[in-house]
């Protein structure tokens, strides 16, 4: 049995080699970019450095990796922050080997931005020693200064900030920090914003004066009516006390009102249909009264009604009874219809043709 040797496809070898080369290029590029990013974020330096120490009373928000600057130029970074036994803070920092510190060097913590990041600023004291400071030596607390206390600063400017817009407040705050940190280049900008604020307040002087005047008038009115106001307060207190004492009665009244409301709702439900029918009939009655004949009859009735009422009143003037005298008697009526009875299919009215008259002693009253 013979063995066959399998040969790889040359095209497959070229594809594999190309993919491997692209992968290696990708790994090299991404690795380089990652390293550069780590160096930038970590403020790492590859040149020779010299380490020093500085004692501070307060290093709030200062962390490892923060910048060390001289005249605003970055020359190193903070490497370590630790607390000493006397409740002070020791800051270890490194600067470029080309930088020379002296025994008169001042170390100050400054604000890097408005979110609270700090940096260590190094400067020379004009009256300090010019002798070189050996690497590893410590700058004493007498030549260090902690960061500005923003809480105390902004508390003093609180009334000013209350009259400003948020954008102007942010600008003025940042400039205040820079000014109090010794960056005098922003004083002009600070004065510009302050002048703008003063101008705005001056433009509103009339409005502010009007508010104060009106407030004075209101307070004067209250003062003039002090007695009435005191009486009103006393009366209101008595009212509230009375309501408190009668809260049981008021609570019971609310229950009764609820029951009355329920009964009234039931009554309205019961009289609803009859009331609707009465309104419809009233419309018909109005139409009937609106005719000329009905108006004449109504006028006649209204005219004779007082006479009838007067006569009717006389019958009861002798006591709690009515006194009548019979003058004549007659019978008038109407017979109903009777079905299936010839001649009585419709109602019939009748009236007596002869009326009986009273005679004798009482007949004179009927004249």
C-alpha angles and dihedrals in degrees: 000000000000125000121230121213113221115219122205119240108258090218090057091053091053093050092050093049092049093050091048091051092050090048092052092049091050092050092048093049096045091044091051093048091048091051092048090048091050091050092049095046094043094044088230120177129199098195124093114280138191122221126222137170133224131191117222133181091217131012100172113171093005109130138176112282096033116139127267109209138186115197088346094305118119110241101160147334143254112264105180142006122195139166119245126216092256091059093257125123126243114208118197114200138170128219132188113279090239091064117089120202122199134209087256095057115131121212118205132176113225137181114261094192143341095274091070105262113148139202134195113247121200122200139160124252109231090217097038131102118283094206113123118259111231118234112265093030124127129240104223123233090252088071098041130081127197123227121283114275102240093187092063092041097050093042089062092050095045096108089050094049091050090066095048135081118250092253093052090045092056092048094047092046093053092047091049090054092050093047095049090047089059100259095136093177089084096053091092092053090046091052090048092055092044090051090049090052091048090051091051092051090047090052089055093046092106092051092047091048091050091051091050091048093050091046089052090052092050093048091047090052090051090049093050091051097044093126094050091046092051090048091049091051091049092048091048089051090052090049092051091047090051092049090050092051091047097044090114092055091045091051091050090048090055089054090050091048090052090051091047090051091052092049092047091051090052091048092052090050090052098047095039099092095041091046090052090051092048091052090052091050090046088058089054090048091051090053090051094048090050093070120097093240092052092048091052091049091047092050090050092049092049091050096051095037095085090052092050092047091050092052091046090051092057091062091066103039095097096063145304091323140069119251114210132176118203110228103168138351127218135160123226124171151139126245119214124239119266119210120224090016113114112238095013100078091116132039117273129211122211137189129187112250092207122053121199115233126202116241133185131047097347096046092091091068091061095057 
